[in-house]
Amino acid sequence: MKSQFVVIEGLEGAGKTTARETVASVLREHGVNDIVLTREPGGTPIAEKLRDLFKHGVGNDLPTIRAEVLILYAARVQLVETVIKPALERGAWVVGDRHDLSSQAYQGVGRGADPKLMLSLRDVVLGRFRPNLTLYLDLPPLIGLKRVQARGERDRIEQELLPFFTRTRARYLELAEQDKSIVTLDATKPLEQVTASIRASVIRWLLQQEGR
């Protein structure tokens, strides 16, 4: 099959990193051995520097909402143009931990930026480039935050209050409902069940790509 771009999305505590590994495992079982794993923001030397600015700011100087949006898109376009697109062009598959849907949900509504402006910015910066499949791991924010707290130290995004994540989740669900390439999975279930759902969804999608 032609190389594809698969993305894992969800709130903090949804299990995105584990899900990414599960997707990669399923792909290998189906004969895909050239797989590039990415994360956003980050994934290149420049993008990792921007990730640090986004996560921590500089001292007491934290990014404003608009600066935050621009930092994220600068990191994203660097990753897309220097890693993701070249990988796809050579025939590799790419499995990403977050992509543009995160910005549409977190910054577009969670942070209070204009959702229409965010969609326009996406189109200007990324053009028509989109993931072929997005797995959105859905769970109530309170559950995700409890999981994050159990891990220890939290960054400034993870320290946001519950209403922020409630708005973000609502936007995720709204966008997922509008886009057939986004599959919503229940991330509140035990890990074994979530993993099984991810595997089933990816296998079903692969069979559809093969025309079965």
PDB file of C-alpha atoms in Angstrom:
ATOM      1  CA  MET A   1       0.000   0.000   0.000  1.00  0.00           C
ATOM      2  CA  LYS A   2       0.965   3.622  -0.455  1.00  0.00           C
ATOM      3  CA  SER A   3       2.583   5.203   2.615  1.00  0.00           C
ATOM      4  CA  GLN A   4       0.156   6.789   5.067  1.00  0.00           C
ATOM      5  CA  PHE A   5       0.170   9.284   7.932  1.00  0.00           C
ATOM      6  CA  VAL A   6      -1.582   8.072  11.095  1.00  0.00           C
ATOM      7  CA  VAL A   7      -2.073  10.337  14.125  1.00  0.00           C
ATOM      8  CA  ILE A   8      -3.035   9.692  17.739  1.00  0.00           C
ATOM      9  CA  GLU A   9      -4.962  12.475  19.484  1.00  0.00           C
ATOM     10  CA  GLY A  10      -6.495  13.056  22.897  1.00  0.00           C
ATOM     11  CA  LEU A  11      -6.372  14.935  26.155  1.00  0.00           C
ATOM     12  CA  GLU A  12      -3.632  14.520  28.743  1.00  0.00           C
ATOM     13  CA  GLY A  13      -3.762  11.075  30.288  1.00  0.00           C
ATOM     14  CA  ALA A  14      -5.521   9.479  27.324  1.00  0.00           C
ATOM     15  CA  GLY A  15      -2.639   7.089  26.599  1.00  0.00           C
ATOM     16  CA  LYS A  16      -1.385   8.513  23.303  1.00  0.00           C
ATOM     17  CA  THR A  17       2.200   7.258  23.602  1.00  0.00           C
ATOM     18  CA  THR A  18       1.090   3.683  24.274  1.00  0.00           C
ATOM     19  CA  ALA A  19      -1.442   3.926  21.458  1.00  0.00           C
ATOM     20  CA  ARG A  20       1.240   5.081  19.027  1.00  0.00           C
ATOM     21  CA  GLU A  21       3.306   2.009  19.832  1.00  0.00           C
ATOM     22  CA  THR A  22       0.246  -0.199  19.351  1.00  0.00           C
ATOM     23  CA  VAL A  23      -0.434   1.283  15.922  1.00  0.00           C
ATOM     24  CA  ALA A  24       3.188   0.778  14.891  1.00  0.00           C
ATOM     25  CA  SER A  25       3.014  -2.841  16.081  1.00  0.00           C
ATOM     26  CA  VAL A  26      -0.120  -3.514  14.003  1.00  0.00           C
ATOM     27  CA  LEU A  27       1.499  -1.983  10.933  1.00  0.00           C
ATOM     28  CA  ARG A  28       4.572  -4.198  11.312  1.00  0.00           C
ATOM     29  CA  GLU A  29       2.326  -7.249  11.600  1.00  0.00           C
ATOM     30  CA  HIS A  30       0.857  -6.240   8.238  1.00  0.00           C
ATOM     31  CA  GLY A  31       4.173  -5.901   6.488  1.00  0.00           C
ATOM     32  CA  VAL A  32       4.946  -2.214   7.097  1.00  0.00           C
ATOM     33  CA  ASN A  33       8.507  -2.120   8.395  1.00  0.00           C
ATOM     34  CA  ASP A  34       9.621   1.418   7.544  1.00  0.00           C
ATOM     35  CA  ILE A  35       7.826   3.451  10.213  1.00  0.00           C
ATOM     36  CA  VAL A  36       8.712   6.935  11.448  1.00  0.00           C
ATOM     37  CA  LEU A  37       7.383   7.954  14.883  1.00  0.00           C
ATOM     38  CA  THR A  38       6.803  11.658  15.554  1.00  0.00           C
ATOM     39  CA  ARG A  39       5.476  13.859  18.323  1.00  0.00           C
ATOM     40  CA  GLU A  40       4.122  17.399  18.325  1.00  0.00           C
ATOM     41  CA  PRO A  41       5.291  19.889  19.132  1.00  0.00           C
ATOM     42  CA  GLY A  42       8.782  18.582  18.490  1.00  0.00           C
ATOM     43  CA  GLY A  43      10.448  16.003  16.310  1.00  0.00           C
ATOM     44  CA  THR A  44      13.284  18.114  14.873  1.00  0.00           C
ATOM     45  CA  PRO A  45      16.043  20.119  16.588  1.00  0.00           C
ATOM     46  CA  ILE A  46      14.240  23.391  15.828  1.00  0.00           C
ATOM     47  CA  ALA A  47      10.830  22.001  16.752  1.00  0.00           C
ATOM     48  CA  GLU A  48      12.174  20.634  20.048  1.00  0.00           C
ATOM     49  CA  LYS A  49      13.481  24.097  20.975  1.00  0.00           C
ATOM     50  CA  LEU A  50      10.051  25.502  20.154  1.00  0.00           C
ATOM     51  CA  ARG A  51       8.443  22.748  22.242  1.00  0.00           C
ATOM     52  CA  ASP A  52      10.469  23.874  25.232  1.00  0.00           C
ATOM     53  CA  LEU A  53       9.372  27.493  24.696  1.00  0.00           C
ATOM     54  CA  PHE A  54       5.764  26.379  24.390  1.00  0.00           C
ATOM     55  CA  LYS A  55       5.902  24.200  27.486  1.00  0.00           C
ATOM     56  CA  HIS A  56       7.929  26.430  29.801  1.00  0.00           C
ATOM     57  CA  GLY A  57       8.411  29.899  28.310  1.00  0.00           C
ATOM     58  CA  VAL A  58      11.579  31.725  29.360  1.00  0.00           C
ATOM     59  CA  GLY A  59      11.710  32.355  33.087  1.00  0.00           C
ATOM     60  CA  ASN A  60       8.527  34.223  33.986  1.00  0.00           C
ATOM     61  CA  ASP A  61       7.904  35.224  30.364  1.00  0.00           C
ATOM     62  CA  LEU A  62       5.213  32.850  29.088  1.00  0.00           C
ATOM     63  CA  PRO A  63       3.802  32.865  25.537  1.00  0.00           C
ATOM     64  CA  THR A  64       0.603  34.796  24.953  1.00  0.00           C
ATOM     65  CA  ILE A  65      -2.237  32.923  23.277  1.00  0.00           C
ATOM     66  CA  ARG A  66      -1.321  34.226  19.810  1.00  0.00           C
ATOM     67  CA  ALA A  67       2.380  33.608  20.382  1.00  0.00           C
ATOM     68  CA  GLU A  68       1.554  30.089  21.534  1.00  0.00           C
ATOM     69  CA  VAL A  69      -0.376  29.409  18.340  1.00  0.00           C
ATOM     70  CA  LEU A  70       2.464  30.679  16.164  1.00  0.00           C
ATOM     71  CA  ILE A  71       5.066  28.680  18.099  1.00  0.00           C
ATOM     72  CA  LEU A  72       3.047  25.517  17.559  1.00  0.00           C
ATOM     73  CA  TYR A  73       2.617  26.131  13.831  1.00  0.00           C
ATOM     74  CA  ALA A  74       6.289  26.979  13.395  1.00  0.00           C
ATOM     75  CA  ALA A  75       7.198  23.667  15.041  1.00  0.00           C
ATOM     76  CA  ARG A  76       4.568  21.806  13.022  1.00  0.00           C
ATOM     77  CA  VAL A  77       5.553  23.095   9.608  1.00  0.00           C
ATOM     78  CA  GLN A  78       9.228  22.370  10.388  1.00  0.00           C
ATOM     79  CA  LEU A  79       8.325  18.779  11.250  1.00  0.00           C
ATOM     80  CA  VAL A  80       6.016  18.330   8.262  1.00  0.00           C
ATOM     81  CA  GLU A  81       8.440  19.740   5.715  1.00  0.00           C
ATOM     82  CA  THR A  82      11.659  18.178   6.997  1.00  0.00           C
ATOM     83  CA  VAL A  83      10.500  14.841   8.437  1.00  0.00           C
ATOM     84  CA  ILE A  84       6.926  13.784   7.647  1.00  0.00           C
ATOM     85  CA  LYS A  85       6.657  14.625   3.954  1.00  0.00           C
ATOM     86  CA  PRO A  86      10.150  13.300   3.090  1.00  0.00           C
ATOM     87  CA  ALA A  87       9.348  10.055   4.943  1.00  0.00           C
ATOM     88  CA  LEU A  88       6.060   9.618   3.077  1.00  0.00           C
ATOM     89  CA  GLU A  89       7.732  10.399  -0.243  1.00  0.00           C
ATOM     90  CA  ARG A  90      10.330   7.666   0.241  1.00  0.00           C
ATOM     91  CA  GLY A  91       7.573   5.166   1.095  1.00  0.00           C
ATOM     92  CA  ALA A  92       7.739   5.142   4.898  1.00  0.00           C
ATOM     93  CA  TRP A  93       4.657   5.315   7.086  1.00  0.00           C
ATOM     94  CA  VAL A  94       4.442   7.995   9.778  1.00  0.00           C
ATOM     95  CA  VAL A  95       2.694   7.545  13.137  1.00  0.00           C
ATOM     96  CA  GLY A  96       2.370  10.765  15.091  1.00  0.00           C
ATOM     97  CA  ASP A  97       1.630  11.649  18.694  1.00  0.00           C
ATOM     98  CA  ARG A  98      -0.559  14.730  18.021  1.00  0.00           C
ATOM     99  CA  HIS A  99      -0.915  16.888  14.931  1.00  0.00           C
ATOM    100  CA  ASP A 100      -3.060  19.842  13.890  1.00  0.00           C
ATOM    101  CA  LEU A 101      -6.258  18.592  15.525  1.00  0.00           C
ATOM    102  CA  SER A 102      -4.614  19.334  18.878  1.00  0.00           C
ATOM    103  CA  SER A 103      -4.212  23.010  17.999  1.00  0.00           C
ATOM    104  CA  GLN A 104      -7.766  23.239  16.715  1.00  0.00           C
ATOM    105  CA  ALA A 105      -9.041  21.882  20.041  1.00  0.00           C
ATOM    106  CA  TYR A 106      -6.572  23.202  22.622  1.00  0.00           C
ATOM    107  CA  GLN A 107      -5.842  26.644  21.214  1.00  0.00           C
ATOM    108  CA  GLY A 108      -8.886  27.109  18.993  1.00  0.00           C
ATOM    109  CA  VAL A 109     -11.394  26.653  21.822  1.00  0.00           C
ATOM    110  CA  GLY A 110      -9.590  25.673  25.025  1.00  0.00           C
ATOM    111  CA  ARG A 111      -7.437  28.807  24.922  1.00  0.00           C
ATOM    112  CA  GLY A 112     -10.176  30.931  23.396  1.00  0.00           C
ATOM    113  CA  ALA A 113      -8.583  31.670  20.029  1.00  0.00           C
ATOM    114  CA  ASP A 114     -11.025  32.110  17.133  1.00  0.00           C
ATOM    115  CA  PRO A 115     -11.886  28.622  15.773  1.00  0.00           C
ATOM    116  CA  LYS A 116     -12.437  30.016  12.265  1.00  0.00           C
ATOM    117  CA  LEU A 117      -9.090  31.780  12.387  1.00  0.00           C
ATOM    118  CA  MET A 118      -7.432  28.547  13.492  1.00  0.00           C
ATOM    119  CA  LEU A 119      -8.894  26.663  10.547  1.00  0.00           C
ATOM    120  CA  SER A 120      -7.741  29.401   8.189  1.00  0.00           C
ATOM    121  CA  LEU A 121      -4.256  29.315   9.686  1.00  0.00           C
ATOM    122  CA  ARG A 122      -4.142  25.550   9.229  1.00  0.00           C
ATOM    123  CA  ASP A 123      -5.015  25.917   5.553  1.00  0.00           C
ATOM    124  CA  VAL A 124      -2.429  28.659   4.993  1.00  0.00           C
ATOM    125  CA  VAL A 125       0.402  26.833   6.766  1.00  0.00           C
ATOM    126  CA  LEU A 126      -0.318  23.214   5.839  1.00  0.00           C
ATOM    127  CA  GLY A 127      -2.310  23.567   2.640  1.00  0.00           C
ATOM    128  CA  ARG A 128      -4.227  20.365   1.963  1.00  0.00           C
ATOM    129  CA  PHE A 129      -1.859  18.166   3.941  1.00  0.00           C
ATOM    130  CA  ARG A 130      -3.851  16.056   6.392  1.00  0.00           C
ATOM    131  CA  PRO A 131      -3.436  12.741   8.246  1.00  0.00           C
ATOM    132  CA  ASN A 132      -4.911   9.727   6.470  1.00  0.00           C
ATOM    133  CA  LEU A 133      -6.234   8.375   9.763  1.00  0.00           C
ATOM    134  CA  THR A 134      -6.630   9.944  13.193  1.00  0.00           C
ATOM    135  CA  LEU A 135      -7.444   7.930  16.300  1.00  0.00           C
ATOM    136  CA  TYR A 136      -8.969  10.215  18.919  1.00  0.00           C
ATOM    137  CA  LEU A 137      -8.774   8.717  22.407  1.00  0.00           C
ATOM    138  CA  ASP A 138     -11.718  10.232  24.243  1.00  0.00           C
ATOM    139  CA  LEU A 139     -12.133  10.440  27.988  1.00  0.00           C
ATOM    140  CA  PRO A 140     -13.607  12.885  30.542  1.00  0.00           C
ATOM    141  CA  PRO A 141     -10.979  15.478  31.522  1.00  0.00           C
ATOM    142  CA  LEU A 142     -11.179  14.623  35.218  1.00  0.00           C
ATOM    143  CA  ILE A 143     -10.086  11.049  34.548  1.00  0.00           C
ATOM    144  CA  GLY A 144      -7.207  12.191  32.374  1.00  0.00           C
ATOM    145  CA  LEU A 145      -6.035  14.749  34.922  1.00  0.00           C
ATOM    146  CA  LYS A 146      -6.027  12.158  37.700  1.00  0.00           C
ATOM    147  CA  ARG A 147      -3.806   9.946  35.532  1.00  0.00           C
ATOM    148  CA  VAL A 148      -1.457  12.860  34.873  1.00  0.00           C
ATOM    149  CA  GLN A 149      -1.261  13.773  38.555  1.00  0.00           C
ATOM    150  CA  ALA A 150      -0.302  10.191  39.368  1.00  0.00           C
ATOM    151  CA  ARG A 151       2.708  10.522  37.036  1.00  0.00           C
ATOM    152  CA  GLY A 152       4.184  13.396  39.065  1.00  0.00           C
ATOM    153  CA  GLU A 153       5.376  16.817  37.875  1.00  0.00           C
ATOM    154  CA  ARG A 154       3.079  18.600  35.409  1.00  0.00           C
ATOM    155  CA  ASP A 155       3.883  21.171  32.710  1.00  0.00           C
ATOM    156  CA  ARG A 156       1.945  24.422  32.322  1.00  0.00           C
ATOM    157  CA  ILE A 157      -0.659  22.883  30.006  1.00  0.00           C
ATOM    158  CA  GLU A 158      -1.292  19.989  32.374  1.00  0.00           C
ATOM    159  CA  GLN A 159      -1.758  22.514  35.181  1.00  0.00           C
ATOM    160  CA  GLU A 160      -4.729  24.155  33.453  1.00  0.00           C
ATOM    161  CA  LEU A 161      -8.064  24.026  35.253  1.00  0.00           C
ATOM    162  CA  LEU A 162     -10.863  21.596  34.454  1.00  0.00           C
ATOM    163  CA  PRO A 163     -12.979  24.039  32.346  1.00  0.00           C
ATOM    164  CA  PHE A 164     -10.072  24.409  29.902  1.00  0.00           C
ATOM    165  CA  PHE A 165      -9.988  20.686  29.247  1.00  0.00           C
ATOM    166  CA  THR A 166     -13.793  20.482  29.131  1.00  0.00           C
ATOM    167  CA  ARG A 167     -13.839  23.063  26.314  1.00  0.00           C
ATOM    168  CA  THR A 168     -10.986  21.293  24.556  1.00  0.00           C
ATOM    169  CA  ARG A 169     -12.717  17.928  24.690  1.00  0.00           C
ATOM    170  CA  ALA A 170     -15.946  19.420  23.321  1.00  0.00           C
ATOM    171  CA  ARG A 171     -14.055  20.800  20.318  1.00  0.00           C
ATOM    172  CA  TYR A 172     -12.329  17.470  19.746  1.00  0.00           C
ATOM    173  CA  LEU A 173     -15.691  15.703  19.672  1.00  0.00           C
ATOM    174  CA  GLU A 174     -17.195  18.344  17.397  1.00  0.00           C
ATOM    175  CA  LEU A 175     -14.381  18.073  14.867  1.00  0.00           C
ATOM    176  CA  ALA A 176     -14.320  14.269  15.043  1.00  0.00           C
ATOM    177  CA  GLU A 177     -18.023  14.199  14.210  1.00  0.00           C
ATOM    178  CA  GLN A 178     -17.358  16.266  11.074  1.00  0.00           C
ATOM    179  CA  ASP A 179     -14.396  14.284   9.730  1.00  0.00           C
ATOM    180  CA  LYS A 180     -14.722  10.679   8.531  1.00  0.00           C
ATOM    181  CA  SER A 181     -10.959  10.155   8.795  1.00  0.00           C
ATOM    182  CA  ILE A 182     -11.170  10.556  12.591  1.00  0.00           C
ATOM    183  CA  VAL A 183     -12.076   7.473  14.641  1.00  0.00           C
ATOM    184  CA  THR A 184     -13.202   8.132  18.219  1.00  0.00           C
ATOM    185  CA  LEU A 185     -12.280   5.494  20.799  1.00  0.00           C
ATOM    186  CA  ASP A 186     -13.297   5.212  24.462  1.00  0.00           C
ATOM    187  CA  ALA A 187     -10.098   5.715  26.488  1.00  0.00           C
ATOM    188  CA  THR A 188     -11.803   5.236  29.863  1.00  0.00           C
ATOM    189  CA  LYS A 189     -11.699   1.448  29.528  1.00  0.00           C
ATOM    190  CA  PRO A 190      -8.883  -0.726  30.924  1.00  0.00           C
ATOM    191  CA  LEU A 191      -5.655  -0.608  28.925  1.00  0.00           C
ATOM    192  CA  GLU A 192      -6.172  -4.076  27.444  1.00  0.00           C
ATOM    193  CA  GLN A 193      -9.583  -3.092  26.050  1.00  0.00           C
ATOM    194  CA  VAL A 194      -8.346   0.224  24.680  1.00  0.00           C
ATOM    195  CA  THR A 195      -5.431  -1.533  23.017  1.00  0.00           C
ATOM    196  CA  ALA A 196      -7.806  -4.084  21.492  1.00  0.00           C
ATOM    197  CA  SER A 197     -10.011  -1.269  20.153  1.00  0.00           C
ATOM    198  CA  ILE A 198      -7.001   0.464  18.609  1.00  0.00           C
ATOM    199  CA  ARG A 199      -5.836  -2.751  16.967  1.00  0.00           C
ATOM    200  CA  ALA A 200      -9.310  -3.491  15.600  1.00  0.00           C
ATOM    201  CA  SER A 201      -9.721   0.044  14.244  1.00  0.00           C
ATOM    202  CA  VAL A 202      -6.337   0.033  12.505  1.00  0.00           C
ATOM    203  CA  ILE A 203      -6.862  -3.430  11.010  1.00  0.00           C
ATOM    204  CA  ARG A 204     -10.311  -2.428   9.747  1.00  0.00           C
ATOM    205  CA  TRP A 205      -8.865   0.708   8.193  1.00  0.00           C
ATOM    206  CA  LEU A 206      -5.994  -1.223   6.572  1.00  0.00           C
ATOM    207  CA  LEU A 207      -8.449  -3.646   5.000  1.00  0.00           C
ATOM    208  CA  GLN A 208     -10.418  -0.706   3.630  1.00  0.00           C
ATOM    209  CA  GLN A 209      -7.230   0.726   2.121  1.00  0.00           C
ATOM    210  CA  GLU A 210      -6.591  -2.605   0.442  1.00  0.00           C
ATOM    211  CA  GLY A 211     -10.121  -2.571  -0.932  1.00  0.00           C
ATOM    212  CA  ARG A 212     -11.310  -5.647   0.936  1.00  0.00           C
TER     213      ARG A 212
END
